[in-house]
mmCIF file of C-alpha atoms in Angstrom:
data_model
loop_
_atom_site.group_PDB
_atom_site.id
_atom_site.type_symbol
_atom_site.label_atom_id
_atom_site.label_comp_id
_atom_site.label_asym_id
_atom_site.label_seq_id
_atom_site.Cartn_x
_atom_site.Cartn_y
_atom_site.Cartn_z
ATOM 1 C CA UNK A 19 7.067 -4.331 7.822
ATOM 2 C CA UNK A 20 5.783 -4.656 10.987
ATOM 3 C CA UNK A 21 4.983 -0.897 11.245
ATOM 4 C CA UNK A 22 3.021 -1.553 8.092
ATOM 5 C CA UNK A 23 0.673 -3.737 10.272
ATOM 6 C CA UNK A 24 -0.243 -0.938 12.406
ATOM 7 C CA UNK A 25 -0.685 1.552 9.285
ATOM 8 C CA UNK A 26 -3.244 -0.974 8.031
ATOM 9 C CA UNK A 27 -4.948 -1.356 11.113
ATOM 10 C CA UNK A 28 -5.323 2.517 11.388
ATOM 11 C CA UNK A 29 -6.929 1.934 7.846
ATOM 12 C CA UNK A 30 -9.743 -0.042 9.509
ATOM 13 C CA UNK A 31 -10.601 3.244 11.935
ATOM 14 C CA UNK A 32 -10.846 5.295 8.963
ATOM 15 C CA UNK A 33 -14.410 3.269 8.786
ATOM 16 C CA UNK A 34 -15.170 5.316 11.662
ATOM 17 C CA UNK A 35 -14.735 8.445 10.031
ATOM 18 C CA UNK A 36 -16.937 7.240 7.327
ATOM 19 C CA UNK A 37 -20.120 6.307 9.393
ATOM 20 C CA UNK A 38 -22.748 8.239 9.072
ATOM 21 C CA UNK A 39 -26.728 8.108 8.966
ATOM 22 C CA UNK A 40 -28.255 8.279 5.523
ATOM 23 C CA UNK A 41 -24.311 7.521 3.824
ATOM 24 C CA UNK A 42 -24.421 8.238 0.197
ATOM 25 C CA UNK A 43 -23.743 4.471 -1.668
ATOM 26 C CA UNK A 44 -20.927 5.814 -3.436
ATOM 27 C CA UNK A 45 -19.072 6.636 -0.226
ATOM 28 C CA UNK A 46 -20.700 3.350 1.497
ATOM 29 C CA UNK A 47 -18.925 1.389 -1.481
ATOM 30 C CA UNK A 48 -15.403 3.732 -0.792
ATOM 31 C CA UNK A 49 -15.360 2.674 2.811
ATOM 32 C CA UNK A 50 -16.047 -1.259 2.051
ATOM 33 C CA UNK A 51 -13.120 -0.653 -0.348
ATOM 34 C CA UNK A 52 -11.033 1.042 1.915
ATOM 35 C CA UNK A 53 -11.399 -1.327 4.432
ATOM 36 C CA UNK A 54 -10.824 -4.218 2.309
ATOM 37 C CA UNK A 55 -7.830 -2.960 0.600
ATOM 38 C CA UNK A 56 -6.478 -2.098 4.475
ATOM 39 C CA UNK A 57 -7.533 -5.827 5.022
ATOM 40 C CA UNK A 58 -5.645 -7.721 2.415
ATOM 41 C CA UNK A 59 -2.585 -5.810 2.752
ATOM 42 C CA UNK A 60 -2.340 -6.926 6.359
ATOM 43 C CA UNK A 61 -3.119 -10.462 5.581
ATOM 44 C CA UNK A 62 0.084 -10.283 2.808
ATOM 45 C CA UNK A 63 2.001 -8.273 5.095
ATOM 46 C CA UNK A 64 1.328 -11.016 7.932
ATOM 47 C CA UNK A 65 2.115 -14.227 5.240
ATOM 48 C CA UNK A 66 5.438 -12.155 4.388
ATOM 49 C CA UNK A 67 6.507 -11.837 7.914
ATOM 50 C CA UNK A 68 5.664 -15.350 8.470
ATOM 51 C CA UNK A 69 8.369 -16.786 5.745
ATOM 52 C CA UNK A 70 10.937 -18.874 6.717
ATOM 53 C CA UNK A 71 13.861 -17.599 5.282
ATOM 54 C CA UNK A 72 15.961 -20.541 5.668
ATOM 55 C CA UNK A 73 13.372 -22.686 3.851
ATOM 56 C CA UNK A 74 14.365 -23.811 0.233
ATOM 57 C CA UNK A 75 11.369 -21.843 -1.161
ATOM 58 C CA UNK A 76 11.265 -18.438 0.634
ATOM 59 C CA UNK A 77 12.439 -16.427 -2.103
ATOM 60 C CA UNK A 78 9.615 -18.170 -4.156
ATOM 61 C CA UNK A 79 7.152 -17.463 -1.772
ATOM 62 C CA UNK A 80 8.472 -14.177 -1.013
ATOM 63 C CA UNK A 81 7.737 -13.314 -4.859
ATOM 64 C CA UNK A 82 4.710 -14.644 -4.394
ATOM 65 C CA UNK A 83 3.296 -12.352 -1.847
ATOM 66 C CA UNK A 84 4.906 -9.168 -3.376
ATOM 67 C CA UNK A 85 2.629 -9.976 -6.319
ATOM 68 C CA UNK A 86 -0.335 -10.285 -3.999
ATOM 69 C CA UNK A 87 0.901 -7.099 -2.659
ATOM 70 C CA UNK A 88 1.420 -5.604 -6.430
ATOM 71 C CA UNK A 89 -2.430 -6.411 -7.433
ATOM 72 C CA UNK A 90 -3.805 -5.202 -4.323
ATOM 73 C CA UNK A 91 -1.986 -1.768 -4.831
ATOM 74 C CA UNK A 92 -3.276 -1.591 -8.520
ATOM 75 C CA UNK A 93 -6.912 -2.355 -7.330
ATOM 76 C CA UNK A 94 -6.504 0.464 -5.154
ATOM 77 C CA UNK A 95 -4.988 2.934 -7.529
ATOM 78 C CA UNK A 96 -8.041 2.265 -9.809
ATOM 79 C CA UNK A 97 -10.569 3.090 -6.901
ATOM 80 C CA UNK A 98 -12.758 5.988 -7.693
ATOM 81 C CA UNK A 99 -12.484 8.369 -5.022
ATOM 82 C CA UNK A 100 -15.577 10.087 -4.201
ATOM 83 C CA UNK A 101 -15.768 13.792 -5.218
ATOM 84 C CA UNK A 102 -14.961 14.959 -1.510
ATOM 85 C CA UNK A 103 -11.700 13.094 -1.846
ATOM 86 C CA UNK A 104 -11.080 13.359 -5.812
ATOM 87 C CA UNK A 105 -7.413 15.022 -4.690
ATOM 88 C CA UNK A 106 -6.120 11.896 -3.363
ATOM 89 C CA UNK A 107 -6.623 9.501 -6.459
ATOM 90 C CA UNK A 108 -3.231 10.908 -7.405
ATOM 91 C CA UNK A 109 -1.393 9.808 -4.967
ATOM 92 C CA UNK A 110 -3.305 6.484 -4.800
ATOM 93 C CA UNK A 111 -1.813 5.886 -8.688
ATOM 94 C CA UNK A 112 1.358 6.964 -7.240
ATOM 95 C CA UNK A 113 1.065 4.356 -4.764
ATOM 96 C CA UNK A 114 0.226 1.892 -7.318
ATOM 97 C CA UNK A 115 3.332 2.763 -9.555
ATOM 98 C CA UNK A 116 5.929 2.920 -6.624
ATOM 99 C CA UNK A 117 4.290 -0.823 -5.731
ATOM 100 C CA UNK A 118 4.698 -1.839 -9.654
ATOM 101 C CA UNK A 119 8.230 -0.835 -9.661
ATOM 102 C CA UNK A 120 9.332 -1.997 -6.560
ATOM 103 C CA UNK A 121 8.078 -5.787 -6.957
ATOM 104 C CA UNK A 122 9.661 -5.480 -10.270
ATOM 105 C CA UNK A 123 12.703 -4.804 -8.716
ATOM 106 C CA UNK A 124 12.406 -7.742 -5.968
ATOM 107 C CA UNK A 125 12.212 -9.884 -9.055
ATOM 108 C CA UNK A 126 15.193 -8.457 -10.266
ATOM 109 C CA UNK A 127 17.043 -8.722 -7.588
ATOM 110 C CA UNK A 128 16.376 -12.471 -7.178
ATOM 111 C CA UNK A 129 15.981 -13.533 -10.289
ATOM 112 C CA UNK A 130 20.075 -13.701 -11.429
ATOM 113 C CA UNK A 131 22.734 -16.211 -10.068
ATOM 114 C CA UNK A 132 23.581 -13.920 -7.662
ATOM 115 C CA UNK A 133 21.234 -11.705 -5.030
ATOM 116 C CA UNK A 134 21.134 -8.096 -6.988
ATOM 117 C CA UNK A 135 21.916 -5.542 -3.426
ATOM 118 C CA UNK A 136 21.535 -2.561 -5.443
ATOM 119 C CA UNK A 137 18.220 -4.084 -7.501
ATOM 120 C CA UNK A 138 16.587 -4.984 -3.939
ATOM 121 C CA UNK A 139 17.929 -1.164 -2.450
ATOM 122 C CA UNK A 140 15.842 0.319 -5.458
ATOM 123 C CA UNK A 141 12.545 -2.056 -4.767
ATOM 124 C CA UNK A 142 13.007 -1.149 -0.812
ATOM 125 C CA UNK A 143 13.070 2.141 -1.707
ATOM 126 C CA UNK A 144 9.954 2.314 -3.950
ATOM 127 C CA UNK A 145 7.960 -0.287 -1.838
ATOM 128 C CA UNK A 146 8.512 2.796 1.039
ATOM 129 C CA UNK A 147 7.285 5.472 -1.088
ATOM 130 C CA UNK A 148 3.992 3.674 -2.039
ATOM 131 C CA UNK A 149 3.335 2.507 1.676
ATOM 132 C CA UNK A 150 4.241 6.260 2.479
ATOM 133 C CA UNK A 151 1.525 7.241 0.053
ATOM 134 C CA UNK A 152 -1.186 4.971 1.538
ATOM 135 C CA UNK A 153 -0.209 6.323 4.892
ATOM 136 C CA UNK A 154 -0.899 9.713 3.874
ATOM 137 C CA UNK A 155 -4.121 8.866 2.195
ATOM 138 C CA UNK A 156 -5.414 7.253 5.454
ATOM 139 C CA UNK A 157 -4.019 10.544 7.600
ATOM 140 C CA UNK A 158 -6.170 12.747 5.071
ATOM 141 C CA UNK A 159 -9.045 10.293 5.394
ATOM 142 C CA UNK A 160 -9.182 10.749 9.055
ATOM 143 C CA UNK A 161 -9.198 14.045 8.336
ATOM 144 C CA UNK A 162 -5.789 14.765 9.779
ATOM 145 C CA UNK A 163 -3.127 16.715 7.683
ATOM 146 C CA UNK A 164 -0.033 14.424 7.741
ATOM 147 C CA UNK A 165 3.420 16.376 8.742
ATOM 148 C CA UNK A 166 5.198 15.513 5.612
ATOM 149 C CA UNK A 167 3.351 15.441 2.725
ATOM 150 C CA UNK A 168 5.528 16.743 0.161
ATOM 151 C CA UNK A 169 5.677 14.087 -2.380
ATOM 152 C CA UNK A 170 7.692 15.793 -5.118
ATOM 153 C CA UNK A 171 10.885 15.320 -3.095
ATOM 154 C CA UNK A 172 11.283 11.935 -3.755
#
């Protein structure tokens, strides 16, 4: 997850891409939404990394933060992308869907009497897919083309 912090720190630099004289209000709002999302994800990631795994309430705390992460991804998926970035909206929707599946699966992994490794593995896979999509969106917003944009194979 520490790599995720770097990813979202890079998101802050996406603001540089959006900075321009006479910027239209829609683009300004979009920029602010992206910055807010990146900041929120970074804070949640830090909170997750700071959980004491040996504490009695570690699982409850983890699931709470994952629920917050799902909420943030859902808000991200609901963003109205400006016309010049419309092509990224579907990828944002996919990120939200994958994160919802991941969080639900993490809840399943910890809900039974015993830890469910297969549910956790499924959760981890979907979690990675969600973050990959955010990384691709940020790369496009920086004006670059990601090396691996084949999202159909997942």
